[in-house]
Coordinates of C-alpha atoms in Angstrom, one line a residue:
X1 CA 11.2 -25.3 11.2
X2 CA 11.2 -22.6 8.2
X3 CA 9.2 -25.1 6.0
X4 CA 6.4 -27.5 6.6
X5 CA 8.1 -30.1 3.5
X6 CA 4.6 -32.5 2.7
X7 CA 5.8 -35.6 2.1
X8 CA 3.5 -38.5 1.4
X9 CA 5.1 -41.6 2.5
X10 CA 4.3 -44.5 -0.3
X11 CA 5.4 -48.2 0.4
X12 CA 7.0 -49.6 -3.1
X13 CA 8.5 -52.9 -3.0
X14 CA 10.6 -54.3 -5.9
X15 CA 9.8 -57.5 -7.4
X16 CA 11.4 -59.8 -10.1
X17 CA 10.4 -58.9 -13.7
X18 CA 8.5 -62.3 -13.9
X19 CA 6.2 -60.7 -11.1
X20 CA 3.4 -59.9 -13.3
X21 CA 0.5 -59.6 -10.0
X22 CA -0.7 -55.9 -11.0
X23 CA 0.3 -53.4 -8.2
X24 CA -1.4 -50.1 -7.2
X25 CA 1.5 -47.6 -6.3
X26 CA -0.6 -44.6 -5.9
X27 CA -2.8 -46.2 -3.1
X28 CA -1.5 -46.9 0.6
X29 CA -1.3 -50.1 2.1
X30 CA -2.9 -49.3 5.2
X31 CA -2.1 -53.1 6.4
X32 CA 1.3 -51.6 6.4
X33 CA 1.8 -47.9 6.2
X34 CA 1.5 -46.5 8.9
X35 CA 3.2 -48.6 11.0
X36 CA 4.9 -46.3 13.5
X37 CA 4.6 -42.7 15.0
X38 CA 7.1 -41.7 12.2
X39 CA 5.1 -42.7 9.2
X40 CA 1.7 -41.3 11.3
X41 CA 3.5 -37.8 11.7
X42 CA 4.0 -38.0 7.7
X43 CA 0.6 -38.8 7.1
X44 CA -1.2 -35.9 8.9
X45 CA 1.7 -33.6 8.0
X46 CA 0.4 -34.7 4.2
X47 CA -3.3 -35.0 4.6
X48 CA -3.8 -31.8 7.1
X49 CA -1.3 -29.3 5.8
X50 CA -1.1 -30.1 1.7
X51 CA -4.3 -28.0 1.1
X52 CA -3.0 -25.2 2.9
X53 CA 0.1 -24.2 0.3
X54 CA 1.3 -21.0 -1.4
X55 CA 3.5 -23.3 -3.5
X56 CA 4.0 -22.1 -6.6
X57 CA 0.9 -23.0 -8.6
X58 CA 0.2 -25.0 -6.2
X59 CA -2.3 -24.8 -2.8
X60 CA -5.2 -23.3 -2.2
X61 CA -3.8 -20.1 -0.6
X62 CA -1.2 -19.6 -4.1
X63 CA -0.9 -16.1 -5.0
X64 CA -1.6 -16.8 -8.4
X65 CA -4.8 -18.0 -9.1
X66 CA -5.6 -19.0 -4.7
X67 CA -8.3 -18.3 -3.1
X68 CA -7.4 -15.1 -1.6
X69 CA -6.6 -13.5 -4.7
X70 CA -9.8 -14.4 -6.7
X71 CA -11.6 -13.7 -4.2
X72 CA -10.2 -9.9 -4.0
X73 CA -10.2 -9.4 -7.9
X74 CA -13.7 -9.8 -7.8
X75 CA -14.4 -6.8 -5.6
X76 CA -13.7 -3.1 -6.0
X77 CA -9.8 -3.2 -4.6
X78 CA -9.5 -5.9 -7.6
X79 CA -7.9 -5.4 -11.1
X80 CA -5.9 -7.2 -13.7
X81 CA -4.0 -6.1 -16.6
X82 CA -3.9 -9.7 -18.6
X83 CA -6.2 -10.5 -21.0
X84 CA -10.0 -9.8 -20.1
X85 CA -11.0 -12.9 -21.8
X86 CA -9.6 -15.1 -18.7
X87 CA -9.4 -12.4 -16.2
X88 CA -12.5 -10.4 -17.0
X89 CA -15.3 -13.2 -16.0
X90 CA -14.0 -12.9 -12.6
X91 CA -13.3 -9.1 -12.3
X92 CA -16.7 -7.8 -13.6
X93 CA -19.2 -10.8 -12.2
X94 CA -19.8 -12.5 -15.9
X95 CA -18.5 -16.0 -15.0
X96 CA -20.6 -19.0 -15.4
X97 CA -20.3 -22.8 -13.8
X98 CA -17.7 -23.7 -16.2
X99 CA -14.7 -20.5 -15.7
X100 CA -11.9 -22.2 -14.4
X101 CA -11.5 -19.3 -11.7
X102 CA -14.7 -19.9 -9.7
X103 CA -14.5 -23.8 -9.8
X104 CA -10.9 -24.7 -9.4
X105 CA -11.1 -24.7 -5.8
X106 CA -14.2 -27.1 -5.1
X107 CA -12.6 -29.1 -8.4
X108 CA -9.4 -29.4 -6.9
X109 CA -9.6 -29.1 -2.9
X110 CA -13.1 -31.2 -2.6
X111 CA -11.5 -34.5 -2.3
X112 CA -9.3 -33.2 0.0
X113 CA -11.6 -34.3 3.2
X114 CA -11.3 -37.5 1.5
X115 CA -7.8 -37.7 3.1
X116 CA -8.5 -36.1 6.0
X117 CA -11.0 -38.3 7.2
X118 CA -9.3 -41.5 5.9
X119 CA -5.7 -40.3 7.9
X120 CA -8.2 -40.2 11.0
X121 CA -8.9 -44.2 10.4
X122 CA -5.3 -45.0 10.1
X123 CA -3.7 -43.4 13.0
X124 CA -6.2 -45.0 15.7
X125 CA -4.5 -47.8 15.9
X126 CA -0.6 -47.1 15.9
X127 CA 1.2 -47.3 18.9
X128 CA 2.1 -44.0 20.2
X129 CA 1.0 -41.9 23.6
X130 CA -2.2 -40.4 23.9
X131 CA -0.9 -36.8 23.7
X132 CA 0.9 -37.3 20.7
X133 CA -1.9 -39.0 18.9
X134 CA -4.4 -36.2 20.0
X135 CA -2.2 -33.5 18.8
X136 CA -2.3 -35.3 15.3
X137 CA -5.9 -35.9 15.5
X138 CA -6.2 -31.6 16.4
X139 CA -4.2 -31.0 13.0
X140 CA -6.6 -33.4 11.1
X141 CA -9.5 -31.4 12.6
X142 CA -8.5 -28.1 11.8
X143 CA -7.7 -28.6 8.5
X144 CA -10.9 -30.4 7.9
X145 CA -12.7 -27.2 9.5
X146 CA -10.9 -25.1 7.7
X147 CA -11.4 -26.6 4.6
X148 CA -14.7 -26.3 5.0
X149 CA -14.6 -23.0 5.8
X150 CA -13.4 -21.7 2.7
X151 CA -15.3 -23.4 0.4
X152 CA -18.5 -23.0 2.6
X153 CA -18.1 -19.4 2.3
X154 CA -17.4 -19.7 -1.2
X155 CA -20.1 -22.1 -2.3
X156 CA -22.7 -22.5 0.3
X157 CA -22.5 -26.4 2.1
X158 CA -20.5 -28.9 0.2
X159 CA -20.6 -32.5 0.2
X160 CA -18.2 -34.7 2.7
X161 CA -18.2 -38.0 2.8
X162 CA -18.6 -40.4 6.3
X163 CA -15.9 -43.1 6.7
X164 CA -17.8 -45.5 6.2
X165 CA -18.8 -44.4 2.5
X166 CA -14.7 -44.2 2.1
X167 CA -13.8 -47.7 3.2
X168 CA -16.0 -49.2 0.8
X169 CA -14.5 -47.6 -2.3
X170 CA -16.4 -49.6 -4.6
X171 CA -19.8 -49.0 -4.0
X172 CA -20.9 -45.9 -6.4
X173 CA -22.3 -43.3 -4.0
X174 CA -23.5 -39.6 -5.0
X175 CA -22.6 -37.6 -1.9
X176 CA -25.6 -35.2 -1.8
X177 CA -25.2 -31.4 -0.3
X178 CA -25.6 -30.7 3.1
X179 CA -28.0 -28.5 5.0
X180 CA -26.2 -25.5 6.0
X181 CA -27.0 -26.4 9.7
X182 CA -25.1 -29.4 9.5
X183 CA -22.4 -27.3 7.0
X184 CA -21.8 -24.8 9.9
X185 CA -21.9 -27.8 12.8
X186 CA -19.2 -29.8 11.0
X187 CA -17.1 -26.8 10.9
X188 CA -17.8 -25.6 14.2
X189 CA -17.2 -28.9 15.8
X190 CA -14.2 -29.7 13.9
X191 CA -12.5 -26.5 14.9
X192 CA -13.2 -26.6 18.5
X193 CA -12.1 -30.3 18.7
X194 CA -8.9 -29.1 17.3
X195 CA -8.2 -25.9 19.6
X196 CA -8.4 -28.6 22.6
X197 CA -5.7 -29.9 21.8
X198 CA -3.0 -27.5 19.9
X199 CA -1.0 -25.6 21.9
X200 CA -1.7 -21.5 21.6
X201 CA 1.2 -20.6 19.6
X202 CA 4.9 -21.9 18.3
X203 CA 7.1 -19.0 19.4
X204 CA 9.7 -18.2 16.0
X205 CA 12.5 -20.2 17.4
X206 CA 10.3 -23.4 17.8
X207 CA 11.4 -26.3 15.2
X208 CA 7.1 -26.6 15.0
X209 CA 6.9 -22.9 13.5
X210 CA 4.0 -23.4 10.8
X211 CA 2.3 -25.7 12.3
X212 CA -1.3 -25.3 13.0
X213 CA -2.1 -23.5 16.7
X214 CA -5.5 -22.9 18.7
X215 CA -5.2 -19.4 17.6
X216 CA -5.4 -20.3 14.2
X217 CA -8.4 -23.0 15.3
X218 CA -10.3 -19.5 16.8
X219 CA -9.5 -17.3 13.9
X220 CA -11.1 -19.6 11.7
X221 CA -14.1 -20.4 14.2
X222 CA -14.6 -16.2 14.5
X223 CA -14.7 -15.6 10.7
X224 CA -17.7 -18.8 10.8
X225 CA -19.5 -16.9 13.4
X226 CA -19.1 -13.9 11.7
X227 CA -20.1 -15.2 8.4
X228 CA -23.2 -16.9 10.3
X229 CA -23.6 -12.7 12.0
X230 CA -23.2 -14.9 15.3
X231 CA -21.8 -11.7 16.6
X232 CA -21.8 -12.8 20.6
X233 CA -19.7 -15.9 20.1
X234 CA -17.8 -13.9 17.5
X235 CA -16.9 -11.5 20.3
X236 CA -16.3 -14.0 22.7
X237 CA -14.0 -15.5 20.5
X238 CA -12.1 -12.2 19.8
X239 CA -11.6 -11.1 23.4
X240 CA -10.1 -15.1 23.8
X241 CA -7.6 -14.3 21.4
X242 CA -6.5 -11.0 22.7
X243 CA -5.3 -13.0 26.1
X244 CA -1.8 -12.9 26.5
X245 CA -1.1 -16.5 25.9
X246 CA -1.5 -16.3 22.3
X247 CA 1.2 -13.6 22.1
X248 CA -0.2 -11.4 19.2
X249 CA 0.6 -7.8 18.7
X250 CA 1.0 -5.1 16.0
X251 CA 4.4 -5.1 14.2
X252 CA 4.9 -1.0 14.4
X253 CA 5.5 -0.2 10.6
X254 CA 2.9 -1.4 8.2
X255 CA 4.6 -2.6 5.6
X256 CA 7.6 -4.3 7.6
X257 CA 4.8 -7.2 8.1
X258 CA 6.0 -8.7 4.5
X259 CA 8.9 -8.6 4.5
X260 CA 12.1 -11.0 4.3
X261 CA 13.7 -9.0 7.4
X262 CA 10.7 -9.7 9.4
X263 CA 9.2 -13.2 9.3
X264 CA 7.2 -14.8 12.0
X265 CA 6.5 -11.9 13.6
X266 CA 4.3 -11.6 16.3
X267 CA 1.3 -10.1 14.0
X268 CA 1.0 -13.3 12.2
X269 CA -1.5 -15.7 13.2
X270 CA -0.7 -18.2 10.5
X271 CA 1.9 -17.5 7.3
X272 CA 3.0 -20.4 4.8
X273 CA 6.5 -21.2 5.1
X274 CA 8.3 -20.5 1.8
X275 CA 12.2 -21.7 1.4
X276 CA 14.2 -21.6 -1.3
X277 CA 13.7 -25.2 -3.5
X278 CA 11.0 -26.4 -1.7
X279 CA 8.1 -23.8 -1.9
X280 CA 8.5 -20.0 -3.1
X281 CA 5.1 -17.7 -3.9
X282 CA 5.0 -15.7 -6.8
X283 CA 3.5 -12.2 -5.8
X284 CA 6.1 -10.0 -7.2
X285 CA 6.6 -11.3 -10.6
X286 CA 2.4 -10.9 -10.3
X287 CA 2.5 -7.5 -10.0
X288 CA 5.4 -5.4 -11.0
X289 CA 5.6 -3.5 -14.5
X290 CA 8.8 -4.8 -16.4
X291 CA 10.5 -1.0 -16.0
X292 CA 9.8 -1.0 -12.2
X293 CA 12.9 -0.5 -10.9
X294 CA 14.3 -3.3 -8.1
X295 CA 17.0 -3.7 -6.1
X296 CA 17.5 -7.1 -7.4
X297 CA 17.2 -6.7 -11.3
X298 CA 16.9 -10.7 -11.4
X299 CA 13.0 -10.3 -10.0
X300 CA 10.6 -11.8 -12.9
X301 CA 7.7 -9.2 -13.6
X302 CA 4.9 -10.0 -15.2
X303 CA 2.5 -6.7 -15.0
X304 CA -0.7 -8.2 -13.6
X305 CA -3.0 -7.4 -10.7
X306 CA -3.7 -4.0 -9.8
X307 CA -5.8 -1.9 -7.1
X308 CA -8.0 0.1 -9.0
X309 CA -7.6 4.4 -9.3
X310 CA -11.5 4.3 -7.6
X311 CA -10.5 2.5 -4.8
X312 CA -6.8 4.4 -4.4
X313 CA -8.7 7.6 -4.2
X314 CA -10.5 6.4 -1.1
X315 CA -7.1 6.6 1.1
X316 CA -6.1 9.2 3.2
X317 CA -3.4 11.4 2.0
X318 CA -1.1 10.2 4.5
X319 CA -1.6 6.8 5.1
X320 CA 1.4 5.0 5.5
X321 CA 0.1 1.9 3.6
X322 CA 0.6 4.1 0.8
X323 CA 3.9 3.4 0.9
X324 CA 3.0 -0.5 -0.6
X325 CA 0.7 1.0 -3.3
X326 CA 2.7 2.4 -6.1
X327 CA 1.3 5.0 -7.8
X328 CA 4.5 7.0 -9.6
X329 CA 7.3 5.6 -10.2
X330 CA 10.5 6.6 -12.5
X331 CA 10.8 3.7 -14.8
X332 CA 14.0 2.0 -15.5
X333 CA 13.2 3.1 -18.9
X334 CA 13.8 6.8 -17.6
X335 CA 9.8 7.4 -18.3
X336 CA 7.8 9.2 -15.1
X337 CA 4.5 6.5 -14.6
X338 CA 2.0 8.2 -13.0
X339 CA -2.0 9.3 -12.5
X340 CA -1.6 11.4 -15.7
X341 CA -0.3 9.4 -18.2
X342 CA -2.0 6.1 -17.1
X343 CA -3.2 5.8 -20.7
X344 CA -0.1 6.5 -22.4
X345 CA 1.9 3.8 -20.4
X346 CA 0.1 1.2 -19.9
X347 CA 1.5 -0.2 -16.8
X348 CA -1.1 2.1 -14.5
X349 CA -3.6 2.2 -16.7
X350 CA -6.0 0.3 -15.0
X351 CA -5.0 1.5 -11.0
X352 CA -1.7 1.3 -8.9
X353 CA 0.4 -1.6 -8.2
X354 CA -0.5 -3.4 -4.8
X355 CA 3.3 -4.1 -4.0
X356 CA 2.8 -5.1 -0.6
X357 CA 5.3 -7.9 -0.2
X358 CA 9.2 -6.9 -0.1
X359 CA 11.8 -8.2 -2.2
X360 CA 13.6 -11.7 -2.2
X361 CA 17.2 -10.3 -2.5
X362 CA 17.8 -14.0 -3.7
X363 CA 15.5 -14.3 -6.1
X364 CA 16.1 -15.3 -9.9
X365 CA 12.9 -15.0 -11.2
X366 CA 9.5 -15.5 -10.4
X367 CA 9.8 -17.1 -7.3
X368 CA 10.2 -15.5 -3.4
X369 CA 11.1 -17.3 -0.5
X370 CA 9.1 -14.4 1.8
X371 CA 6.5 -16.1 3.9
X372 CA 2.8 -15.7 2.5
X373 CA 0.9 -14.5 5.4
X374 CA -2.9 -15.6 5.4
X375 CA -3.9 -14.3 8.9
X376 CA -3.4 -12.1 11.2
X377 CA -3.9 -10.0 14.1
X378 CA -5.3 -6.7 12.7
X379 CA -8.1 -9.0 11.5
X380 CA -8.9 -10.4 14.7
X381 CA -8.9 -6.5 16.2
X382 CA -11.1 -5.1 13.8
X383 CA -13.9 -8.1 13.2
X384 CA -14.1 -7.6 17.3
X385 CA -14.7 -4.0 17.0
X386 CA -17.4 -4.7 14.5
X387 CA -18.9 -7.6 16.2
X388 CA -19.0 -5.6 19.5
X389 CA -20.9 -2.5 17.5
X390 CA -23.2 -5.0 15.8
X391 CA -24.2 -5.4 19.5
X392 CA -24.0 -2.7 21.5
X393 CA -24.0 0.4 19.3
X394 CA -20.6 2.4 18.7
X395 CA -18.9 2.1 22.0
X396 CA -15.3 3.6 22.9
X397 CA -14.0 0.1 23.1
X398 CA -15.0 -0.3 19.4
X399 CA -13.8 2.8 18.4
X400 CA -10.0 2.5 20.8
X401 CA -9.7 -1.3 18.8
X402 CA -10.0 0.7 15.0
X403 CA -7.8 3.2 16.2
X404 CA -4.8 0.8 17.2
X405 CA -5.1 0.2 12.7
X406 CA -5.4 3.8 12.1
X407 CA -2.5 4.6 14.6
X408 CA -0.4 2.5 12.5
X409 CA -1.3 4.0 9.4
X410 CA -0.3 7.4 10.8
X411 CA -4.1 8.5 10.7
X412 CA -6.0 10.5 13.3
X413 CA -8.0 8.8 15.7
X414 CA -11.6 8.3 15.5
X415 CA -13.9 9.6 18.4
X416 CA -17.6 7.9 19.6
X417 CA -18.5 11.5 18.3
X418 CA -17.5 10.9 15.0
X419 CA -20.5 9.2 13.8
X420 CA -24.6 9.3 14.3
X421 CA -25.3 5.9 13.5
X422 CA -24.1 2.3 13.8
X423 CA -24.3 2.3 9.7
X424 CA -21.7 5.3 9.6
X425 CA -19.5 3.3 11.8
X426 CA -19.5 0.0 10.3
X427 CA -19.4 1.7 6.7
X428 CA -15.8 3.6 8.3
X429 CA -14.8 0.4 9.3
X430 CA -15.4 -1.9 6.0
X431 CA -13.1 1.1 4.5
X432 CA -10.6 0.5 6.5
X433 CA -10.5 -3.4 6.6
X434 CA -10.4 -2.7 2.8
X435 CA -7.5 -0.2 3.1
X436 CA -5.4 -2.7 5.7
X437 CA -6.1 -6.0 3.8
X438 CA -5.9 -5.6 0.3
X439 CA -5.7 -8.9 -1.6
X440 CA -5.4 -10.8 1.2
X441 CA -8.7 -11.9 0.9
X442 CA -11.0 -10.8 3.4
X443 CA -12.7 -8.2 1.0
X444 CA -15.5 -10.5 -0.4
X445 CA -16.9 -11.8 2.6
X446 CA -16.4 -8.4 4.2
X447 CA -18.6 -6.9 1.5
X448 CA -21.2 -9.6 1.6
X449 CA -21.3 -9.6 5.1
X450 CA -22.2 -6.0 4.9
X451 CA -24.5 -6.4 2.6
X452 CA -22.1 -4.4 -0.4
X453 CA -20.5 -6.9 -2.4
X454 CA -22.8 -7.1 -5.8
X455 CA -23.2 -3.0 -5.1
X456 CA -19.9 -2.8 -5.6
X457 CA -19.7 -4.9 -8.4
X458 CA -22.1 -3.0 -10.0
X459 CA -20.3 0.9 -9.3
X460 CA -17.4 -1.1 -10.7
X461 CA -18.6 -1.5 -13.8
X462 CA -20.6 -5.2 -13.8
X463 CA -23.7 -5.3 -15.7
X464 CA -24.3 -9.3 -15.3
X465 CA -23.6 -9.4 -12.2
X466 CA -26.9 -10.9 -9.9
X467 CA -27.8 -10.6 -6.1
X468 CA -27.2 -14.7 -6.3
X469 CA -24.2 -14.2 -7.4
X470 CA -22.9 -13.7 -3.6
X471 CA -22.3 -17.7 -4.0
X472 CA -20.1 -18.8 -6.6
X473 CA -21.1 -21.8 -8.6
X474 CA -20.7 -25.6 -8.4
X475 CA -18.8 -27.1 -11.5
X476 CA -20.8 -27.8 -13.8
X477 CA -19.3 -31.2 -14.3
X478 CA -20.0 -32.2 -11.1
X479 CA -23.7 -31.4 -11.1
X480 CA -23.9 -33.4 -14.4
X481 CA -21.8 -36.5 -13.3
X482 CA -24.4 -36.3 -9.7
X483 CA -27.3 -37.0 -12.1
X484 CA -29.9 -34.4 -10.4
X485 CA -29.0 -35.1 -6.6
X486 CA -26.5 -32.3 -6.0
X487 CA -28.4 -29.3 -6.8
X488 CA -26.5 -25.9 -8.8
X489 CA -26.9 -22.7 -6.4
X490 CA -29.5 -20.1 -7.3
X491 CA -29.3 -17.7 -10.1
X492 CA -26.5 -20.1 -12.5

């Protein structure tokens, strides 16, 4: 199907207006809901896959304010042209426990596991086969382990509560933090009960397109081992996803991976599934000048987040991803924008424009119906070729999988002889992870997995920034309502 549509199935009954027996419409009744395999379907297809949105505003991966995006604008490849007031906390590493920015993911996505968990409990019981519940209880799991995932990776261990600490609503309990050991074994676990049980892939015809697939359960589970610098079972993983059951290849032309034209294409590990009145992302009105010239002239732009002139200056002349950064352009004001007078027109003033997804040719404003790709392939290619290095040294394996990227980008290939160290090599390689993935939020964890990210926060211009500040901070809120137990990280 093109969309995933979450629906949340509430039981309301109508009464007489002498009926005055207060009624909570907001909870579910699990005595009756669900009942059947219909209303189980719409309670996973809620509780698994309503984190996961680029909806609008909405959903933790929405390219307004989602997690991929803050997480890129406070690296090097990150820049904003709005007001440094909101934006600039976040861009230059001066944001505290209270900037909306940092905290509006464990604010808003926490309670999340909440449902999760609690859809687990109420699907036991209805009458359906064995398959078909297992497959619903593999969607729960993944998004459960991914979940906790992304905040892990943004916070450090977070705290989730048991089901038993859920069906007994009414007893105040303080969920304290977890060790990371059991952090990283919740995730793990979750994630590998899940790939038992998805199938490998949905091909672009299947009516289950967007659905959750093991390949998205191993992508995860690779980027936790490679966050925990497991780099065996990271490799293991990546060599499982190369099989050819999964299906995954390059698409040939970089920048025909965005695009309207080419949806679900075989690059794409996992892509939410915009369509027109249900959910549309928002990247072009983010980042286009108002004179930028479209073919659609009904495209909302809004002149916002930029890749900085620094980190331009670090392609290669003729690297075809050039051709989604936008560095000149004749405005529709007749006006040449460009390198030299970045300070005169403000639209490049503060680096180029990171076009990267094409147009909606239906689109009357800010909203695009192309599908928001979170994963794919490339990534899987090049964390293996780093994971294999981190191991054996710079091998021709290694060195064949980074050149399969740089083939596509029209660059020359890399030899073993090319570099006299494992350093040289995985500094090449965090270049060009940068250079294929801008904001699409790998950079952070890239650079802290190499050891780079406040260094670069730093050569970008940061003067608060602190080697804590690798973790983000809990809301402040929350540690005041946990009266001591839940503990800020270090350095806030």
């Amino acid at each position: 199907m093109k969309k995933i549509i979450i629906l949340l199935a509430l039981c309301v009954s109508f009464s007489s207006c002498l009926d005055l027996d207060p009624k909570k419409y907001e909870v579910i009744n699990s005595s009756i809901f669900p009942q059947n395999k219909a209303d189980a379907e719409a309670l996973v297809v809620a509780a698994a896959y309503g984190t996961f949105r680029c909806s609008h505003y909405d959903g933790i991966f929405n390219c307004a304010s989602g997690i991929q995006v803050v997480s890129d604008l406070s690296t090097d490849l990150g820049e904003c042209l709005w007001d440094d007031s909101v934006w600039g906390p976040l861009l230059y590493h001066y944001w505290t426990p209270d900037y909306s920015y940092t905290n509006r993911f464990y604010s808003s996505y926490i309670k999340d596991f909440s449902k999760m968990i609690l859809a687990e409990y109420r699907i036991a019981d209805v009458e359906m086969s064995d398959d078909e519940r297992n497959l619903l209880l593999a969607e729960l799991n993944l998004a459960k382990g991914w979940l906790g995932y992304l905040l892990y990776d943004f916070y450090g261990p977070v705290p989730i509560p048991t089901l038993n600490e859920l069906l007994d609503p009414l007893q105040e309990i303080i969920i304290s933090r977890p060790t990371k050991e059991w952090m990283v074994s919740f995730i793990e676990e979750s994630l590998k009960n899940a790939a038992l049980y998805l199938p490998a892939r949905y091909d672009a015809g299947d009516s289950n397109y967007g659905r959750f697939t093991k390949g998205l359960a191993y992508t995860i589970l690779m980027k936790l081992y490679m966050h925990e610098q497991d780099w065996t079972r990271a490799e293991a993983i990546g060599r499982e996803l190369e099989k050819p059951e999964y299906g995954y290849e390059l698409v040939t032309n970089y920048k025909d991976i965005f695009t309207l034209e080419n949806e679900k294409n075989r690059e794409i590990i996992f892509a939410v599934q915009e369509d027109r009145g249900v959910s549309q992302q928002l990247w072009l009105a983010h980042v286009l000048p108002d004179t930028y010239p479209t073919k659609n002239p009904a495209i909302q732009k809004w002149n916002g987040f930029r890749v900085p002139w620094t980190f331009f200056h670090t392609y290669e002349n003729n690297d075809k991803r050039l051709d989604v950064l936008i560095s000149s352009y004749r405005g529709t004001d007749g006006i040449l924008y460009n390198e030299s007078n970045k300070d005169q027109y403000y639209s490049l003033s503060k680096g180029v424009i990171p076009l990267k997804y094409g147009e909606d040719p239906a689109a009357t404003g800010e909203e695009s119906q192309v599908d928001w790709i979170v994963y794919r392939y490339a990534d899987v290619l090049t964390l293996l070729s780093e994971a294999i290095v981190r191991q054996a040294g710079v091998t021709q394996e290694a060195i064949d999988l980074l050149n399969k990227i740089r083939s596509r980008a029209g660059l020359s290939s890399y030899m073993v002889t090319d570099f006299n160290s494992v350093e040289e090599f995985l500094d090449a390689l965090l270049l060009e992870r940068g250079h294929e993935f801008f904001f699409e939020g790998m950079r952070r964890s890239d650079l802290i997995r190499h050891s780079k990210y406040i260094e670069y926060a730093r050569k970008k211009g940061s003067t608060t920034t602190k080697d804590e500040f690798v973790l983000m901070p809990i809301p402040q809120s929350v540690i005041n309502e946990s009266k001591g137990l839940i503990l800020q990280n270090p350095g806030y």
